Amino acid sequence: MSAERKKWIHDLLKKGIENGDAHAVAVVDESQYVQHNPMTKEGGIGLAELFTQLAKTNPHVEIIRIFSDGDYIFAHTEYDFSSEKICFEVFRFEGDKTVEHWDNLQLKQAPNVSGHSMTDGATQVSDIAQTESNRATINAFVQDVLINKQAHLMLDYMNANNYTEHNPQLTDDIDSLIAALGTADQPATLLYETHHRTLAEGNFVLSVCEGFRMGEHTAFYDLYRLENGKIVEHWDTVETVPPRSVWNNENGKF
């Protein structure tokens, strides 16, 4: 069923946003749907209203990567409506309907110093048999390096000689990540505190974390590509969590 679910989500995002197609929202189970985007109203009606509004801006949607993990479909997308944004979308299914949704959006930025954009790079899923070992590697990396800041373990998880970084502020040199996480001489700009979930298909693994960036409450969505058990490529979006006073639902970002 994973191929069908991928197509349903592809149509939901592509036809729903570009054309305001209400039929694309039929994959949403309105009676159970839990919406975790704080700025979107609950249920399929909320999505239909949102898509109708977005369609008026002559939007363009590009689904760059899409993956399946059990009852979850997760996608890496680029949106061009009132502004250009890069997003990770996560949907949870029960049967042939999606019943829960999370996302994380960031304004599109120029390529980083190493020349990589926020979305270019590998897209092909492989190494399906390594899904669980790759998931375990990222779980350990997030805990050891991102949360506990054990920078000396970085090379246990990353291939520094064959690494491609897509974060606009970082480079292919892993020292830029070490600096962002903080050193004795430089305060951290990224503070990972809570690891909420990990989704994986083959050589691609997405982690969802909560913390602070430049002192602001932030959601971190990090997509990793692994080869031979090591991280060789990384994409991400970071989004400030809006204050509760402006939420359009009470489900929380995570």
mmCIF file of C-alpha atoms in Angstrom:
data_model
loop_
_atom_site.group_PDB
_atom_site.id
_atom_site.type_symbol
_atom_site.label_atom_id
_atom_site.label_comp_id
_atom_site.label_asym_id
_atom_site.label_seq_id
_atom_site.Cartn_x
_atom_site.Cartn_y
_atom_site.Cartn_z
ATOM 1 C CA MET A 1 0.000 0.000 0.000
ATOM 2 C CA SER A 2 2.994 2.363 0.357
ATOM 3 C CA ALA A 3 3.021 3.220 -3.375
ATOM 4 C CA GLU A 4 -0.686 4.088 -3.291
ATOM 5 C CA ARG A 5 -0.268 6.209 -0.188
ATOM 6 C CA LYS A 6 2.639 8.074 -1.796
ATOM 7 C CA LYS A 7 0.434 8.842 -4.807
ATOM 8 C CA TRP A 8 -2.446 10.021 -2.610
ATOM 9 C CA ILE A 9 -0.145 12.397 -0.736
ATOM 10 C CA HIS A 10 1.448 13.539 -3.997
ATOM 11 C CA ASP A 11 -2.027 14.417 -5.302
ATOM 12 C CA LEU A 12 -3.063 16.032 -2.015
ATOM 13 C CA LEU A 13 -0.080 18.378 -2.073
ATOM 14 C CA LYS A 14 0.190 18.937 -5.828
ATOM 15 C CA LYS A 15 -3.431 19.114 -6.998
ATOM 16 C CA GLY A 16 -4.786 20.439 -3.727
ATOM 17 C CA ILE A 17 -2.404 23.390 -3.507
ATOM 18 C CA GLU A 18 -1.871 24.203 -7.185
ATOM 19 C CA ASN A 19 -5.505 23.804 -8.264
ATOM 20 C CA GLY A 20 -7.462 24.066 -5.026
ATOM 21 C CA ASP A 21 -8.848 20.623 -5.892
ATOM 22 C CA ALA A 22 -11.227 19.648 -3.090
ATOM 23 C CA HIS A 23 -11.256 16.039 -4.335
ATOM 24 C CA ALA A 24 -7.564 15.740 -3.420
ATOM 25 C CA VAL A 25 -8.546 16.275 0.221
ATOM 26 C CA ALA A 26 -10.698 13.112 0.138
ATOM 27 C CA VAL A 27 -7.703 11.131 1.420
ATOM 28 C CA VAL A 28 -8.123 12.970 4.744
ATOM 29 C CA ASP A 29 -10.374 11.324 7.337
ATOM 30 C CA GLU A 30 -12.146 14.406 8.668
ATOM 31 C CA SER A 31 -13.631 12.505 11.604
ATOM 32 C CA GLN A 32 -10.207 11.579 13.030
ATOM 33 C CA TYR A 33 -7.752 14.020 11.456
ATOM 34 C CA VAL A 34 -5.282 15.629 13.865
ATOM 35 C CA GLN A 35 -3.561 18.724 12.482
ATOM 36 C CA HIS A 36 -0.189 19.683 13.995
ATOM 37 C CA ASN A 37 0.489 22.771 11.908
ATOM 38 C CA PRO A 38 -0.494 25.349 14.546
ATOM 39 C CA MET A 39 -1.649 27.844 11.903
ATOM 40 C CA THR A 40 -4.055 25.474 10.090
ATOM 41 C CA LYS A 41 -7.605 24.709 11.185
ATOM 42 C CA GLU A 42 -8.525 21.172 12.173
ATOM 43 C CA GLY A 43 -9.765 18.552 9.694
ATOM 44 C CA GLY A 44 -10.316 18.259 5.974
ATOM 45 C CA ILE A 45 -12.441 21.418 5.892
ATOM 46 C CA GLY A 46 -9.505 23.403 7.211
ATOM 47 C CA LEU A 47 -7.255 21.982 4.510
ATOM 48 C CA ALA A 48 -9.811 22.663 1.778
ATOM 49 C CA GLU A 49 -10.048 26.296 2.888
ATOM 50 C CA LEU A 50 -6.277 26.609 3.021
ATOM 51 C CA PHE A 51 -5.782 25.055 -0.427
ATOM 52 C CA THR A 52 -8.474 27.294 -1.956
ATOM 53 C CA GLN A 53 -6.684 30.357 -0.584
ATOM 54 C CA LEU A 54 -3.295 29.147 -1.788
ATOM 55 C CA ALA A 55 -4.609 28.343 -5.283
ATOM 56 C CA LYS A 56 -5.453 32.025 -5.734
ATOM 57 C CA THR A 57 -1.733 32.872 -5.606
ATOM 58 C CA ASN A 58 -0.924 30.750 -8.720
ATOM 59 C CA PRO A 59 1.299 28.456 -6.670
ATOM 60 C CA HIS A 60 3.827 25.907 -7.819
ATOM 61 C CA VAL A 61 4.510 22.708 -5.884
ATOM 62 C CA GLU A 62 7.520 20.468 -6.429
ATOM 63 C CA ILE A 63 7.714 17.185 -4.551
ATOM 64 C CA ILE A 64 11.410 16.454 -4.526
ATOM 65 C CA ARG A 65 11.546 13.325 -2.368
ATOM 66 C CA ILE A 66 8.798 11.144 -0.939
ATOM 67 C CA PHE A 67 9.192 8.183 1.406
ATOM 68 C CA SER A 68 7.175 5.545 3.231
ATOM 69 C CA ASP A 69 7.722 4.168 6.733
ATOM 70 C CA GLY A 70 4.984 1.864 7.995
ATOM 71 C CA ASP A 71 1.866 3.989 8.370
ATOM 72 C CA TYR A 72 3.782 7.205 7.684
ATOM 73 C CA ILE A 73 4.421 9.031 4.416
ATOM 74 C CA PHE A 74 6.981 11.826 4.556
ATOM 75 C CA ALA A 75 7.941 14.198 1.761
ATOM 76 C CA HIS A 76 10.537 16.872 1.012
ATOM 77 C CA THR A 77 8.853 19.654 -0.959
ATOM 78 C CA GLU A 78 9.359 23.103 -2.435
ATOM 79 C CA TYR A 79 6.445 25.557 -2.486
ATOM 80 C CA ASP A 80 6.174 28.785 -4.439
ATOM 81 C CA PHE A 81 3.073 30.745 -3.488
ATOM 82 C CA SER A 82 3.305 34.117 -1.751
ATOM 83 C CA SER A 83 6.927 33.190 -1.030
ATOM 84 C CA GLU A 84 9.263 30.309 -1.833
ATOM 85 C CA LYS A 85 9.492 27.803 1.003
ATOM 86 C CA ILE A 86 11.120 24.435 1.597
ATOM 87 C CA CYS A 87 9.084 21.983 3.642
ATOM 88 C CA PHE A 88 8.978 18.531 5.172
ATOM 89 C CA GLU A 89 5.488 17.033 5.302
ATOM 90 C CA VAL A 90 4.601 14.013 7.471
ATOM 91 C CA PHE A 91 1.282 12.133 7.268
ATOM 92 C CA ARG A 92 0.101 9.193 9.361
ATOM 93 C CA PHE A 93 -2.342 6.759 7.766
ATOM 94 C CA GLU A 94 -4.928 4.353 9.030
ATOM 95 C CA GLY A 95 -5.891 2.171 6.082
ATOM 96 C CA ASP A 96 -6.469 4.303 2.998
ATOM 97 C CA LYS A 97 -7.016 7.578 4.891
ATOM 98 C CA THR A 98 -4.566 9.969 6.500
ATOM 99 C CA VAL A 99 -5.501 10.815 10.078
ATOM 100 C CA GLU A 100 -2.610 12.979 11.312
ATOM 101 C CA HIS A 101 -0.268 15.594 9.843
ATOM 102 C CA TRP A 102 2.896 17.460 10.818
ATOM 103 C CA ASP A 103 5.064 19.833 8.767
ATOM 104 C CA ASN A 104 8.022 22.183 8.989
ATOM 105 C CA LEU A 105 8.568 25.113 6.606
ATOM 106 C CA GLN A 106 11.464 27.471 6.029
ATOM 107 C CA LEU A 107 11.918 30.315 3.568
ATOM 108 C CA LYS A 108 14.073 29.203 0.626
ATOM 109 C CA GLN A 109 17.603 30.571 0.864
ATOM 110 C CA ALA A 110 20.528 30.856 -1.514
ATOM 111 C CA PRO A 111 22.992 27.960 -1.896
ATOM 112 C CA ASN A 112 25.516 27.627 0.905
ATOM 113 C CA VAL A 113 29.233 28.364 0.657
ATOM 114 C CA SER A 114 29.834 24.814 -0.592
ATOM 115 C CA GLY A 115 27.457 25.489 -3.504
ATOM 116 C CA HIS A 116 24.552 23.247 -2.443
ATOM 117 C CA SER A 117 20.918 24.346 -2.427
ATOM 118 C CA MET A 118 18.361 23.338 0.194
ATOM 119 C CA THR A 119 16.905 20.657 -2.097
ATOM 120 C CA ASP A 120 19.399 19.413 -4.691
ATOM 121 C CA GLY A 121 21.292 16.138 -4.352
ATOM 122 C CA ALA A 122 20.378 12.451 -4.276
ATOM 123 C CA THR A 123 16.732 11.382 -4.447
ATOM 124 C CA GLN A 124 16.850 7.618 -5.099
ATOM 125 C CA VAL A 125 15.881 5.286 -2.267
ATOM 126 C CA SER A 126 18.157 2.248 -1.914
ATOM 127 C CA ASP A 127 19.419 -0.161 0.752
ATOM 128 C CA ILE A 128 15.930 -1.045 1.978
ATOM 129 C CA ALA A 129 17.391 -3.883 4.030
ATOM 130 C CA GLN A 130 19.412 -1.296 5.978
ATOM 131 C CA THR A 131 16.375 0.764 7.026
ATOM 132 C CA GLU A 132 16.416 -0.238 10.695
ATOM 133 C CA SER A 133 20.179 -0.058 11.120
ATOM 134 C CA ASN A 134 20.181 3.403 9.503
ATOM 135 C CA ARG A 135 17.342 4.476 11.792
ATOM 136 C CA ALA A 136 19.350 3.290 14.809
ATOM 137 C CA THR A 137 22.421 5.186 13.596
ATOM 138 C CA ILE A 138 20.493 8.454 13.334
ATOM 139 C CA ASN A 139 18.824 7.912 16.715
ATOM 140 C CA ALA A 140 22.251 7.531 18.282
ATOM 141 C CA PHE A 141 23.691 10.488 16.344
ATOM 142 C CA VAL A 142 20.885 12.800 17.430
ATOM 143 C CA GLN A 143 21.297 11.798 21.077
ATOM 144 C CA ASP A 144 25.095 11.714 21.228
ATOM 145 C CA VAL A 145 26.044 14.607 18.952
ATOM 146 C CA LEU A 146 23.079 16.966 18.571
ATOM 147 C CA ILE A 147 21.566 16.752 22.054
ATOM 148 C CA ASN A 148 24.528 15.756 24.235
ATOM 149 C CA LYS A 149 27.027 17.724 22.108
ATOM 150 C CA GLN A 150 29.677 15.014 22.129
ATOM 151 C CA ALA A 151 31.507 16.432 19.129
ATOM 152 C CA HIS A 152 34.345 13.952 19.534
ATOM 153 C CA LEU A 153 31.897 11.241 18.361
ATOM 154 C CA MET A 154 31.054 13.059 15.117
ATOM 155 C CA LEU A 155 33.261 10.849 12.940
ATOM 156 C CA ASP A 156 31.643 7.720 14.360
ATOM 157 C CA TYR A 157 28.519 8.742 12.449
ATOM 158 C CA MET A 158 29.653 10.922 9.533
ATOM 159 C CA ASN A 159 31.884 10.338 6.519
ATOM 160 C CA ALA A 160 33.854 13.580 6.575
ATOM 161 C CA ASN A 161 35.658 12.704 3.326
ATOM 162 C CA ASN A 162 32.434 12.274 1.344
ATOM 163 C CA TYR A 163 29.908 14.603 2.958
ATOM 164 C CA THR A 164 27.436 16.981 1.307
ATOM 165 C CA GLU A 165 25.713 19.643 3.398
ATOM 166 C CA HIS A 166 22.553 21.440 2.222
ATOM 167 C CA ASN A 167 21.913 23.677 5.249
ATOM 168 C CA PRO A 168 22.260 27.284 3.970
ATOM 169 C CA GLN A 169 24.438 28.338 6.920
ATOM 170 C CA LEU A 170 26.757 25.308 7.017
ATOM 171 C CA THR A 171 29.347 23.794 4.674
ATOM 172 C CA ASP A 172 30.658 20.387 3.664
ATOM 173 C CA ASP A 173 33.322 20.827 6.356
ATOM 174 C CA ILE A 174 31.828 19.194 9.459
ATOM 175 C CA ASP A 175 33.667 21.735 11.609
ATOM 176 C CA SER A 176 30.893 24.199 10.678
ATOM 177 C CA LEU A 177 28.355 21.920 12.404
ATOM 178 C CA ILE A 178 30.615 21.539 15.428
ATOM 179 C CA ALA A 179 30.830 25.338 15.692
ATOM 180 C CA ALA A 180 27.026 25.724 15.405
ATOM 181 C CA LEU A 181 26.534 23.243 18.251
ATOM 182 C CA GLY A 182 28.914 25.254 20.416
ATOM 183 C CA THR A 183 32.506 24.974 21.563
ATOM 184 C CA ALA A 184 34.517 26.181 24.492
ATOM 185 C CA ASP A 185 35.326 29.330 22.508
ATOM 186 C CA GLN A 186 32.017 29.853 20.709
ATOM 187 C CA PRO A 187 28.458 29.744 22.081
ATOM 188 C CA ALA A 188 25.944 27.468 20.375
ATOM 189 C CA THR A 189 23.529 28.820 17.768
ATOM 190 C CA LEU A 190 21.694 25.463 17.627
ATOM 191 C CA LEU A 191 20.338 23.835 20.778
ATOM 192 C CA TYR A 192 18.656 20.458 20.300
ATOM 193 C CA GLU A 193 16.705 19.404 23.398
ATOM 194 C CA THR A 194 14.016 16.811 22.526
ATOM 195 C CA HIS A 195 13.972 14.085 19.868
ATOM 196 C CA HIS A 196 10.335 13.412 18.981
ATOM 197 C CA ARG A 197 10.451 10.814 16.185
ATOM 198 C CA THR A 198 12.520 9.181 13.471
ATOM 199 C CA LEU A 199 11.184 8.065 10.094
ATOM 200 C CA ALA A 200 13.189 5.980 7.636
ATOM 201 C CA GLU A 201 13.126 4.288 4.272
ATOM 202 C CA GLY A 202 16.319 2.606 3.153
ATOM 203 C CA ASN A 203 19.202 5.058 2.929
ATOM 204 C CA PHE A 204 17.098 8.104 3.945
ATOM 205 C CA VAL A 205 16.230 8.958 7.560
ATOM 206 C CA LEU A 206 14.262 11.946 8.877
ATOM 207 C CA SER A 207 14.553 13.079 12.494
ATOM 208 C CA VAL A 208 12.134 15.505 14.160
ATOM 209 C CA CYS A 209 13.516 17.488 17.089
ATOM 210 C CA GLU A 210 12.633 20.437 19.273
ATOM 211 C CA GLY A 211 14.936 23.034 20.731
ATOM 212 C CA PHE A 212 16.197 26.557 20.203
ATOM 213 C CA ARG A 213 17.929 28.423 17.372
ATOM 214 C CA MET A 214 19.429 31.805 18.168
ATOM 215 C CA GLY A 215 17.355 31.755 21.349
ATOM 216 C CA GLU A 216 14.005 31.115 19.612
ATOM 217 C CA HIS A 217 11.821 28.035 20.228
ATOM 218 C CA THR A 218 12.410 25.955 17.093
ATOM 219 C CA ALA A 219 11.390 22.781 15.286
ATOM 220 C CA PHE A 220 14.262 20.960 13.573
ATOM 221 C CA TYR A 221 13.509 18.534 10.731
ATOM 222 C CA ASP A 222 16.718 16.857 9.520
ATOM 223 C CA LEU A 223 16.911 14.470 6.558
ATOM 224 C CA TYR A 224 20.018 12.288 6.293
ATOM 225 C CA ARG A 225 21.293 10.007 3.538
ATOM 226 C CA LEU A 226 23.574 7.186 4.643
ATOM 227 C CA GLU A 227 26.071 4.964 2.867
ATOM 228 C CA ASN A 228 27.701 2.008 4.580
ATOM 229 C CA GLY A 229 26.341 3.083 7.939
ATOM 230 C CA LYS A 230 27.667 6.656 7.786
ATOM 231 C CA ILE A 231 25.959 9.989 7.072
ATOM 232 C CA VAL A 232 27.028 11.323 3.680
ATOM 233 C CA GLU A 233 24.358 13.960 2.948
ATOM 234 C CA HIS A 234 22.054 16.228 4.982
ATOM 235 C CA TRP A 235 19.081 18.514 4.325
ATOM 236 C CA ASP A 236 16.965 20.356 6.866
ATOM 237 C CA THR A 237 14.320 22.938 7.631
ATOM 238 C CA VAL A 238 14.155 24.982 10.809
ATOM 239 C CA GLU A 239 10.964 26.768 11.815
ATOM 240 C CA THR A 240 10.203 28.973 14.788
ATOM 241 C CA VAL A 241 7.312 27.564 16.809
ATOM 242 C CA PRO A 242 4.608 30.263 16.919
ATOM 243 C CA PRO A 243 3.287 31.406 20.303
ATOM 244 C CA ARG A 244 0.248 29.504 21.508
ATOM 245 C CA SER A 245 -1.866 32.660 21.440
ATOM 246 C CA VAL A 246 -1.991 32.559 17.617
ATOM 247 C CA TRP A 247 -2.619 28.809 17.097
ATOM 248 C CA ASN A 248 -5.643 27.725 15.082
ATOM 249 C CA ASN A 249 -5.755 24.310 16.769
ATOM 250 C CA GLU A 250 -4.668 22.937 20.135
ATOM 251 C CA ASN A 251 -2.709 19.847 18.994
ATOM 252 C CA GLY A 252 0.797 21.213 19.322
ATOM 253 C CA LYS A 253 3.609 21.384 16.765
ATOM 254 C CA PHE A 254 5.060 17.973 17.647
#
